[in-house]
């Protein structure tokens, strides 16, 4: 295309820009960036075209590159676009804010939010006209205005500023507009509304054949489902989002999905999967400066430690992320991870005083931006209270959970209360709480926490745990077939031939099965599978999993 273009620089630059767009849509980020560099060098004094090229380069770096570079490039693009393309300048500033957020640079994020579109960085807005009306009423402009108040923790003002997004969402099928509304609902703590709006955004993108925002929509949808305790749905959407990000070469968004999957697997006891996704997230996050992704990956590792009962290790991982210092994590995740740090520190019996963290969390809960925070705060109070105050605090926390929603956190409070009752030699009351916790963990697919709860139940003298049958029932139909053949003595190659799979696929299914069942060898798998068959010899037989 370049060779066939007219000799004039502007024509060549336009053609190179179009070629870069095709490369971008094909997921060829490196090629697209090279073409944009060539277009920029041949654009001459065509300032509008050079500005558009810089905007596209910044957006590409935001999705697959160092986000600090993306931030600076997008600010320059906003400056160049200026007042002659206010819509483009607003898009550049919104993306620059996204880059600062991903990097965890709170100062840069706030400065970018406060910068009006259509003006230079040092230009003073006219009195009474703080921002260009077209930019201010665009969904991205409304979102930036609302987030300015979120950052300074004025959630009441933020809710008023963000209200136009919800009003517009009721009458639109534009995926980007619905995405902004869903993100606004997430920020304000309305998880149910966020899931509904983001689900509509995903459906609209699919119906309209718009692929570019799909991975981003799925990122926020999976996160909302995690917050709500719907971990299986979160896994499905994060896996779909990862595939979409790979198709478009969006490695930074793919890293976010890896971190989300690490959080999901940290709850099911699939340690190898947790570590795989955490490391995959960090392999991109470290060179690209994605502090939010790095924090989520380390939090996932700590949650796995806590679920396994490795409380001291969990506390060691979390403390640097949440306390001031050079290793502190992303500002948006500090409060969400505090309950894990407090619980891990208390359960490990560490001398470290966590009163300051509980008080900090109390300030967060008082803001009303997280419907589950009040109940979680009361649980933290119970964990750190004097002996005589614990019982009423746990009961109050459970009452607060009833109105807050979020089945995973509710189950965690039930487990914590049951553990406290058992250690006070009140086994009958402990069993009641622990059985309720078990049901909650089963409903949200938190298999690791189920296992921990069953262990606590056994310690109370309850023998009706049913671990093996429950775990086997959660294997996929293909995993069940592979496990059954391996338990009968077949090699991986023999299983592959029987099921028309590759040996590598069989090995993948087998490793996942080992992880889910908690076995370490083919012998242990055979003992477990054959023992389960003996227990259920009166059943009707058959595969049992084909319609699961």
Coordinates of C-alpha atoms in Angstrom, one line a residue:
X1 CA 0.0 0.0 0.0
X2 CA 2.9 2.4 0.9
X3 CA 4.6 1.7 -2.5
X4 CA 1.4 2.4 -4.5
X5 CA 0.6 5.6 -2.7
X6 CA 1.1 9.0 -4.3
X7 CA 4.4 10.8 -3.5
X8 CA 2.9 13.5 -1.4
X9 CA 3.5 13.0 2.3
X10 CA -0.1 13.6 3.4
X11 CA -1.4 10.9 1.1
X12 CA 1.3 8.4 2.3
X13 CA 0.5 9.3 5.9
X14 CA -3.2 8.7 5.4
X15 CA -2.6 5.3 3.8
X16 CA -0.1 4.3 6.5
X17 CA -2.6 5.3 9.1
X18 CA -5.3 3.1 7.4
X19 CA -2.8 0.2 7.2
X20 CA -2.1 0.6 11.0
X21 CA -5.8 0.5 11.7
X22 CA -6.1 -2.8 9.8
X23 CA -3.1 -4.2 11.7
X24 CA -4.7 -3.1 15.0
X25 CA -8.0 -4.8 14.2
X26 CA -6.0 -8.0 13.3
X27 CA -4.3 -8.0 16.7
X28 CA -0.9 -7.0 15.3
X29 CA 0.0 -4.4 17.8
X30 CA 3.7 -4.2 17.0
X31 CA 3.1 -3.8 13.3
X32 CA 0.4 -1.2 13.9
X33 CA 2.8 0.9 16.1
X34 CA 5.5 0.7 13.4
X35 CA 3.1 1.8 10.7
X36 CA 1.9 4.7 12.9
X37 CA 5.5 5.8 13.5
X38 CA 6.0 5.9 9.7
X39 CA 2.7 7.7 9.2
X40 CA 3.7 10.3 11.8
X41 CA 7.1 10.9 10.1
X42 CA 5.5 11.5 6.7
X43 CA 2.5 13.6 7.9
X44 CA 4.5 16.8 7.6
X45 CA 2.7 19.9 8.9
X46 CA -0.7 18.2 8.8
X47 CA -1.4 18.9 12.5
X48 CA -4.9 17.3 12.7
X49 CA -3.6 14.0 11.2
X50 CA -0.5 14.0 13.4
X51 CA -2.8 14.4 16.4
X52 CA -5.0 11.5 15.3
X53 CA -1.9 9.3 14.9
X54 CA -0.8 10.2 18.4
X55 CA -4.2 9.4 19.8
X56 CA -4.2 6.0 18.1
X57 CA -0.7 5.3 19.3
X58 CA -1.6 6.1 22.8
X59 CA -4.7 3.9 22.7
X60 CA -2.6 1.0 21.4
X61 CA 0.0 1.4 24.2
X62 CA -2.8 1.5 26.7
X63 CA -4.0 -1.9 25.5
X64 CA -0.6 -3.4 24.9
X65 CA 2.4 -1.4 26.2
X66 CA 3.9 0.5 29.1
X67 CA 1.0 2.5 30.6
X68 CA 3.2 5.3 31.7
X69 CA 4.2 5.8 28.0
X70 CA 0.5 5.6 27.0
X71 CA -0.4 8.3 29.6
X72 CA 2.1 10.8 28.3
X73 CA 1.3 10.0 24.6
X74 CA -2.4 10.5 25.2
X75 CA -1.9 13.8 27.1
X76 CA 0.1 15.0 24.1
X77 CA -2.7 13.9 21.8
X78 CA -5.3 15.8 23.8
X79 CA -3.1 18.9 23.7
X80 CA -2.7 18.6 19.9
X81 CA -6.4 17.9 19.2
X82 CA -7.2 20.9 21.3
X83 CA -10.3 22.9 20.5
X84 CA -10.6 21.8 16.8
X85 CA -11.5 18.3 17.8
X86 CA -13.1 18.4 21.3
X87 CA -14.5 14.9 21.0
X88 CA -11.1 13.4 20.1
X89 CA -9.5 15.4 23.0
X90 CA -12.0 14.1 25.4
X91 CA -11.3 10.5 24.2
X92 CA -7.6 11.1 24.7
X93 CA -8.0 12.5 28.2
X94 CA -10.3 9.6 29.2
X95 CA -7.8 7.1 28.0
X96 CA -5.0 9.0 29.7
X97 CA -6.9 8.7 32.9
X98 CA -7.3 5.0 32.3
X99 CA -3.5 4.7 31.9
X100 CA -2.9 6.5 35.2
X101 CA -5.4 4.3 36.9
X102 CA -3.8 1.1 35.6
X103 CA -0.4 2.4 36.8
X104 CA -1.8 3.2 40.2
X105 CA -0.6 6.8 39.9
X106 CA -3.2 8.6 42.0
X107 CA -1.8 12.1 41.5
X108 CA -1.6 11.7 37.7
X109 CA -5.1 10.2 37.7
X110 CA -6.6 13.1 39.6
X111 CA -4.8 15.7 37.4
X112 CA -6.0 14.0 34.3
X113 CA -9.6 14.0 35.6
X114 CA -9.5 17.7 36.3
X115 CA -8.1 18.7 33.0
X116 CA -10.8 20.1 30.7
X117 CA -11.1 18.7 27.1
X118 CA -10.6 21.2 24.3
X119 CA -8.0 23.3 26.1
X120 CA -4.3 23.1 26.8
X121 CA -3.1 22.0 30.2
X122 CA -2.3 25.5 31.4
X123 CA -5.3 27.3 29.8
X124 CA -7.7 28.8 32.3
X125 CA -11.4 28.1 31.5
X126 CA -13.6 31.1 31.1
X127 CA -15.6 32.1 34.2
X128 CA -18.9 30.1 34.4
X129 CA -17.8 27.8 31.6
X130 CA -15.5 25.2 33.2
X131 CA -15.5 22.8 30.2
X132 CA -16.6 22.5 26.7
X133 CA -20.3 21.5 26.8
X134 CA -19.9 18.8 24.1
X135 CA -17.1 17.1 26.2
X136 CA -18.9 17.6 29.5
X137 CA -22.0 15.8 28.4
X138 CA -20.3 12.9 26.6
X139 CA -20.4 9.7 28.6
X140 CA -16.6 9.8 29.1
X141 CA -16.8 13.4 30.3
X142 CA -19.6 12.6 32.7
X143 CA -17.6 9.6 34.0
X144 CA -14.5 11.8 34.5
X145 CA -16.5 14.4 36.4
X146 CA -17.9 11.8 38.7
X147 CA -14.6 10.1 39.3
X148 CA -13.1 13.4 40.5
X149 CA -15.4 13.2 43.5
X150 CA -14.8 9.5 44.0
X151 CA -11.1 10.1 44.3
X152 CA -11.6 12.7 47.0
X153 CA -14.2 10.3 48.7
X154 CA -17.2 12.5 48.2
X155 CA -19.5 9.7 47.1
X156 CA -22.7 11.6 47.5
X157 CA -21.5 14.3 45.0
X158 CA -20.1 11.5 42.8
X159 CA -23.5 9.8 42.6
X160 CA -25.1 13.1 41.5
X161 CA -22.5 13.7 38.8
X162 CA -22.8 10.1 37.5
X163 CA -26.6 10.1 37.4
X164 CA -26.8 11.2 33.8
X165 CA -25.0 8.0 32.8
X166 CA -27.8 5.8 34.3
X167 CA -30.5 8.0 32.8
X168 CA -28.9 7.7 29.3
X169 CA -28.4 4.0 29.7
X170 CA -32.1 3.4 29.9
X171 CA -32.5 4.6 26.3
X172 CA -29.4 3.4 24.5
X173 CA -27.9 0.2 23.1
X174 CA -24.5 1.7 22.5
X175 CA -21.9 -0.7 24.1
X176 CA -19.5 2.1 25.2
X177 CA -22.3 4.1 26.9
X178 CA -23.6 1.1 28.8
X179 CA -20.0 0.2 29.8
X180 CA -19.5 3.7 31.3
X181 CA -22.8 3.3 33.2
X182 CA -21.8 -0.2 34.4
X183 CA -18.5 1.1 35.7
X184 CA -20.2 4.0 37.4
X185 CA -22.5 1.5 39.2
X186 CA -19.5 -0.5 40.3
X187 CA -17.8 2.5 41.7
X188 CA -20.9 3.5 43.7
X189 CA -21.2 -0.1 45.1
X190 CA -24.4 -1.0 43.3
X191 CA -23.2 -4.4 42.1
X192 CA -26.6 -5.7 41.0
X193 CA -27.0 -2.7 38.7
X194 CA -23.4 -3.0 37.4
X195 CA -24.0 -6.6 36.4
X196 CA -27.2 -5.7 34.7
X197 CA -25.7 -2.8 32.7
X198 CA -22.5 -4.6 31.8
X199 CA -24.6 -7.6 30.7
X200 CA -26.5 -5.3 28.4
X201 CA -23.3 -3.8 27.1
X202 CA -22.0 -7.3 26.2
X203 CA -25.2 -8.2 24.5
X204 CA -25.3 -5.0 22.5
X205 CA -21.7 -5.4 21.4
X206 CA -22.5 -8.9 20.2
X207 CA -25.6 -7.9 18.4
X208 CA -23.9 -5.1 16.6
X209 CA -20.7 -7.1 15.8
X210 CA -18.5 -4.6 17.7
X211 CA -15.5 -6.6 18.9
X212 CA -13.1 -3.9 20.2
X213 CA -14.7 -3.2 23.6
X214 CA -15.7 -6.8 24.3
X215 CA -12.7 -7.8 26.4
X216 CA -13.0 -4.6 28.4
X217 CA -16.7 -5.2 29.0
X218 CA -16.0 -8.7 30.1
X219 CA -13.3 -7.5 32.5
X220 CA -15.7 -5.3 34.5
X221 CA -18.5 -7.9 34.3
X222 CA -16.3 -10.6 35.7
X223 CA -15.1 -8.2 38.4
X224 CA -18.7 -7.4 39.3
X225 CA -19.6 -11.1 39.5
X226 CA -16.6 -11.7 41.8
X227 CA -17.8 -8.9 44.1
X228 CA -21.3 -10.4 44.1
X229 CA -19.9 -13.9 45.0
X230 CA -20.8 -15.5 41.6
X231 CA -17.5 -17.1 41.0
X232 CA -18.4 -19.6 38.3
X233 CA -19.9 -16.8 36.2
X234 CA -16.9 -14.6 36.8
X235 CA -14.6 -17.5 35.6
X236 CA -16.7 -18.0 32.5
X237 CA -16.6 -14.3 31.6
X238 CA -12.9 -13.8 32.4
X239 CA -12.0 -16.8 30.2
X240 CA -14.1 -15.4 27.4
X241 CA -12.5 -12.0 27.9
X242 CA -9.0 -13.5 27.8
X243 CA -9.7 -15.1 24.5
X244 CA -11.1 -11.8 23.1
X245 CA -8.1 -9.9 24.3
X246 CA -5.7 -12.4 22.7
X247 CA -7.5 -12.1 19.4
X248 CA -7.1 -8.3 19.4
X249 CA -3.5 -8.3 20.8
X250 CA -4.7 -6.5 23.9
X251 CA -2.1 -7.9 26.3
X252 CA -2.7 -5.4 29.1
X253 CA -6.4 -6.3 29.2
X254 CA -5.5 -10.0 28.9
X255 CA -3.3 -9.6 32.0
X256 CA -6.3 -8.1 33.9
X257 CA -8.3 -11.2 32.9
X258 CA -5.5 -13.5 34.1
X259 CA -5.5 -11.7 37.5
X260 CA -9.3 -12.1 37.7
X261 CA -8.9 -15.8 37.0
X262 CA -6.2 -16.1 39.7
X263 CA -8.7 -14.6 42.1
X264 CA -11.4 -17.1 41.0
X265 CA -9.1 -20.1 41.3
X266 CA -7.8 -19.0 44.6
X267 CA -11.2 -19.8 46.0
X268 CA -11.5 -23.3 44.5
X269 CA -8.2 -24.8 45.7
X270 CA -6.8 -25.1 42.2
X271 CA -3.3 -24.0 43.3
X272 CA -1.6 -24.7 40.0
X273 CA -4.3 -22.7 38.1
X274 CA -4.0 -19.8 40.6
X275 CA -0.3 -19.7 40.2
X276 CA -0.4 -20.0 36.4
X277 CA -2.8 -17.1 36.1
X278 CA -1.1 -15.0 38.7
X279 CA 2.3 -15.5 37.0
X280 CA 0.8 -14.8 33.5
X281 CA -0.7 -11.6 34.8
X282 CA 2.6 -10.5 36.4
X283 CA 4.6 -11.4 33.3
X284 CA 2.8 -8.5 31.5
X285 CA 2.1 -6.3 34.5
X286 CA 5.7 -5.9 35.6
X287 CA 7.2 -4.6 32.3
X288 CA 4.2 -2.6 31.5
X289 CA 3.7 -1.0 34.9
X290 CA 0.2 -2.4 35.6
X291 CA 0.0 -1.9 39.4
X292 CA -3.6 -2.8 39.6
X293 CA -3.0 -6.1 37.9
X294 CA 0.1 -6.8 40.1
X295 CA -1.9 -6.1 43.2
X296 CA -4.8 -8.4 42.2
X297 CA -2.4 -11.2 41.4
X298 CA -0.7 -11.0 44.7
X299 CA -4.0 -10.7 46.5
X300 CA -5.1 -13.9 44.8
X301 CA -2.0 -15.7 46.1
X302 CA -2.8 -14.4 49.6
X303 CA -6.4 -15.5 49.4
X304 CA -5.3 -19.0 48.4
X305 CA -2.9 -19.1 51.4
X306 CA -5.7 -18.0 53.7
X307 CA -8.1 -20.6 52.3
X308 CA -5.6 -23.3 52.9
X309 CA -5.1 -22.1 56.5
X310 CA -1.6 -20.7 55.8
X311 CA -2.6 -17.5 57.7
X312 CA 0.9 -16.3 58.4
X313 CA 2.0 -16.6 54.8
X314 CA -1.2 -14.7 53.7
X315 CA -0.4 -11.9 56.2
X316 CA 3.2 -11.7 55.0
X317 CA 2.0 -11.3 51.4
X318 CA -0.7 -8.7 52.1
X319 CA 1.0 -6.4 54.6
X320 CA 3.3 -4.7 52.1
X321 CA 0.5 -4.2 49.7
X322 CA -1.8 -2.4 52.1
X323 CA 0.6 -0.5 54.4
X324 CA 2.5 2.7 53.3
X325 CA 5.8 2.0 51.6
X326 CA 7.5 1.3 48.3
X327 CA 5.6 -2.0 47.7
X328 CA 2.2 -0.6 48.4
X329 CA -0.5 -1.9 46.0
X330 CA -3.1 -0.1 43.9
X331 CA -5.2 2.5 45.8
X332 CA -8.5 1.1 44.5
X333 CA -7.8 -2.3 46.1
X334 CA -6.5 -1.3 49.5
X335 CA -9.9 -1.4 51.3
X336 CA -11.1 -4.6 49.5
X337 CA -8.1 -6.6 50.8
X338 CA -8.1 -5.2 54.4
X339 CA -10.5 -7.9 55.7
X340 CA -8.1 -10.7 54.4
X341 CA -5.1 -9.0 56.1
X342 CA -6.9 -8.6 59.4
X343 CA -8.2 -12.1 59.4
X344 CA -4.8 -13.6 58.4
X345 CA -3.0 -11.6 61.1
X346 CA -5.4 -12.7 63.9
X347 CA -5.5 -16.3 62.9
X348 CA -1.8 -16.5 62.7
X349 CA -1.5 -15.1 66.2
X350 CA 0.9 -12.4 65.1
X351 CA 1.8 -9.7 67.5
X352 CA 1.2 -7.0 64.9
X353 CA -1.6 -4.6 65.9
X354 CA -4.2 -4.4 63.2
X355 CA -6.5 -1.9 65.1
X356 CA -5.4 0.9 62.7
X357 CA -6.4 -1.2 59.7
X358 CA -9.8 -1.9 61.2
X359 CA -10.3 1.8 61.9
X360 CA -9.3 2.6 58.4
X361 CA -11.8 0.1 57.1
X362 CA -14.5 1.7 59.3
X363 CA -13.9 5.0 57.5
X364 CA -14.4 3.2 54.2
X365 CA -17.6 1.5 55.4
X366 CA -19.0 4.8 56.6
X367 CA -18.9 6.2 53.0
X368 CA -21.6 3.8 51.9
X369 CA -19.9 2.9 48.6
X370 CA -19.8 -0.9 49.4
X371 CA -23.0 -2.5 50.6
X372 CA -21.1 -5.4 52.1
X373 CA -18.5 -3.3 54.0
X374 CA -20.6 -2.7 57.1
X375 CA -21.1 -6.4 57.7
X376 CA -17.4 -7.1 57.0
X377 CA -16.4 -4.4 59.4
X378 CA -18.5 -5.9 62.2
X379 CA -16.8 -9.3 61.5
X380 CA -13.4 -7.6 61.8
X381 CA -14.5 -6.0 65.1
X382 CA -15.5 -9.5 66.3
X383 CA -12.1 -10.9 65.3
X384 CA -10.3 -8.3 67.3
X385 CA -12.7 -7.7 70.2
X386 CA -12.5 -8.7 73.8
X387 CA -13.9 -12.2 74.6
X388 CA -17.2 -11.0 76.0
X389 CA -18.0 -8.8 73.0
X390 CA -17.4 -11.3 70.2
X391 CA -20.7 -13.2 70.4
X392 CA -23.0 -10.2 69.9
X393 CA -20.7 -8.8 67.2
X394 CA -20.8 -11.9 65.2
X395 CA -24.6 -12.1 65.5
X396 CA -24.8 -8.5 64.4
X397 CA -22.6 -9.1 61.4
X398 CA -24.8 -12.0 60.3
X399 CA -27.9 -9.8 60.5
X400 CA -26.2 -7.1 58.4
X401 CA -25.2 -9.7 55.8
X402 CA -28.9 -10.6 55.4
X403 CA -29.6 -7.2 53.9
X404 CA -26.3 -6.6 52.2
X405 CA -26.1 -9.6 49.8
X406 CA -22.9 -11.2 48.7
X407 CA -23.0 -14.9 49.6
X408 CA -19.2 -15.4 49.8
X409 CA -18.6 -12.8 52.4
X410 CA -21.7 -14.0 54.3
X411 CA -20.3 -17.5 54.3
X412 CA -16.9 -16.2 55.5
X413 CA -18.6 -14.6 58.5
X414 CA -20.5 -17.8 59.3
X415 CA -17.2 -19.8 59.1
X416 CA -15.4 -17.3 61.3
X417 CA -18.2 -17.4 63.9
X418 CA -18.3 -21.2 63.8
X419 CA -14.6 -21.4 64.3
X420 CA -14.9 -19.1 67.3
X421 CA -17.7 -21.1 68.8
X422 CA -15.8 -24.4 68.4
X423 CA -12.8 -23.0 70.2
X424 CA -15.1 -22.0 73.1
X425 CA -16.2 -25.7 73.3
X426 CA -19.7 -24.9 72.0
X427 CA -19.9 -27.6 69.3
X428 CA -23.6 -27.7 68.7
X429 CA -23.8 -24.0 68.0
X430 CA -20.6 -24.2 66.0
X431 CA -22.1 -26.9 63.7
X432 CA -25.1 -24.8 63.0
X433 CA -23.0 -21.9 61.8
X434 CA -20.5 -24.1 59.9
X435 CA -23.2 -26.0 58.1
X436 CA -24.7 -22.7 56.9
X437 CA -21.3 -21.6 55.8
X438 CA -20.8 -24.8 53.9
X439 CA -24.1 -24.2 52.0
X440 CA -23.0 -20.6 51.2
X441 CA -19.6 -21.7 49.9
X442 CA -21.2 -24.5 47.8
X443 CA -23.6 -22.0 46.2
X444 CA -20.8 -19.7 45.0
X445 CA -18.4 -22.4 44.0
X446 CA -15.7 -21.6 46.6
X447 CA -14.4 -25.2 46.8
X448 CA -11.3 -24.4 48.9
X449 CA -13.4 -22.7 51.5
X450 CA -15.8 -25.6 51.4
X451 CA -12.9 -27.9 52.2
X452 CA -11.8 -25.7 55.1
X453 CA -15.3 -25.6 56.5
X454 CA -15.7 -29.4 56.3
X455 CA -12.5 -29.7 58.3
X456 CA -13.9 -27.4 60.9
X457 CA -17.1 -29.5 61.0
X458 CA -15.2 -32.7 61.5
X459 CA -13.4 -31.0 64.4
X460 CA -16.8 -30.5 66.0
X461 CA -17.6 -34.2 65.7
X462 CA -19.8 -33.9 62.6
X463 CA -19.0 -36.9 60.3
X464 CA -21.5 -36.1 57.5
X465 CA -19.1 -34.3 55.2
X466 CA -19.3 -36.1 51.9
X467 CA -16.1 -34.5 50.5
X468 CA -15.3 -37.0 47.9
X469 CA -18.8 -37.3 46.3
X470 CA -19.2 -33.5 46.3
X471 CA -15.8 -33.0 44.7
X472 CA -16.2 -35.7 42.0
X473 CA -19.6 -34.3 41.1
X474 CA -18.0 -31.0 40.2
X475 CA -15.7 -32.5 37.6
X476 CA -16.6 -31.7 34.0
X477 CA -17.9 -34.6 31.9
X478 CA -14.6 -34.8 30.0
X479 CA -12.6 -34.8 33.3
X480 CA -14.9 -37.6 34.7
X481 CA -14.2 -39.7 31.6
X482 CA -10.5 -39.1 31.7
X483 CA -10.4 -39.8 35.5
X484 CA -12.4 -43.0 35.1
X485 CA -10.1 -44.4 32.4
X486 CA -6.9 -43.5 34.3
X487 CA -8.4 -45.0 37.5
X488 CA -8.9 -48.3 35.6
X489 CA -5.2 -48.3 34.7
X490 CA -5.1 -46.7 31.3
X491 CA -2.1 -44.7 30.2
X492 CA -2.4 -41.1 28.9
X493 CA -1.9 -42.4 25.3
X494 CA -4.5 -45.1 25.8
X495 CA -7.0 -42.5 27.2
X496 CA -6.2 -40.2 24.3
X497 CA -6.9 -43.0 21.7
X498 CA -10.2 -44.0 23.5
X499 CA -11.5 -40.4 23.7
X500 CA -10.1 -39.1 20.4
X501 CA -8.0 -36.5 22.2
X502 CA -4.3 -35.5 22.1
X503 CA -2.1 -36.8 24.9
X504 CA -1.4 -33.2 25.8
X505 CA -5.1 -32.5 26.3
X506 CA -5.4 -35.7 28.4
X507 CA -2.5 -34.5 30.6
X508 CA -4.2 -31.1 30.9
X509 CA -7.5 -32.6 32.1
X510 CA -5.6 -35.0 34.5
X511 CA -3.6 -32.2 36.1
X512 CA -6.8 -30.1 36.7
X513 CA -8.6 -33.2 38.1
X514 CA -5.7 -33.9 40.5
X515 CA -5.9 -30.3 41.7
X516 CA -9.7 -30.3 42.2
X517 CA -9.7 -33.6 44.0
X518 CA -6.6 -32.9 46.1
X519 CA -4.8 -36.1 44.9
X520 CA -1.1 -36.3 43.9
X521 CA -0.8 -39.5 42.0
X522 CA -2.6 -41.9 39.7
X523 CA -2.7 -44.4 42.6
X524 CA -4.5 -41.9 44.9
X525 CA -6.9 -41.1 42.1
X526 CA -7.7 -44.8 41.5
X527 CA -8.3 -45.3 45.3
X528 CA -10.6 -42.3 45.4
X529 CA -12.5 -43.2 42.3
X530 CA -12.9 -46.9 43.2
X531 CA -13.9 -46.0 46.7
X532 CA -16.6 -43.7 45.4
X533 CA -17.9 -46.4 43.1
X534 CA -18.1 -48.8 46.0
X535 CA -20.1 -46.3 48.1
X536 CA -22.5 -45.7 45.2
X537 CA -22.8 -49.3 43.9
X538 CA -26.5 -49.2 44.3
X539 CA -26.8 -46.3 41.9
X540 CA -28.1 -46.7 38.3
X541 CA -24.6 -46.2 36.7
X542 CA -24.0 -44.4 33.5
X543 CA -21.8 -41.4 32.9
X544 CA -23.9 -39.2 35.1
X545 CA -22.2 -36.1 33.9
X546 CA -23.3 -35.8 30.3
X547 CA -26.0 -33.3 31.1
X548 CA -24.3 -31.5 34.0

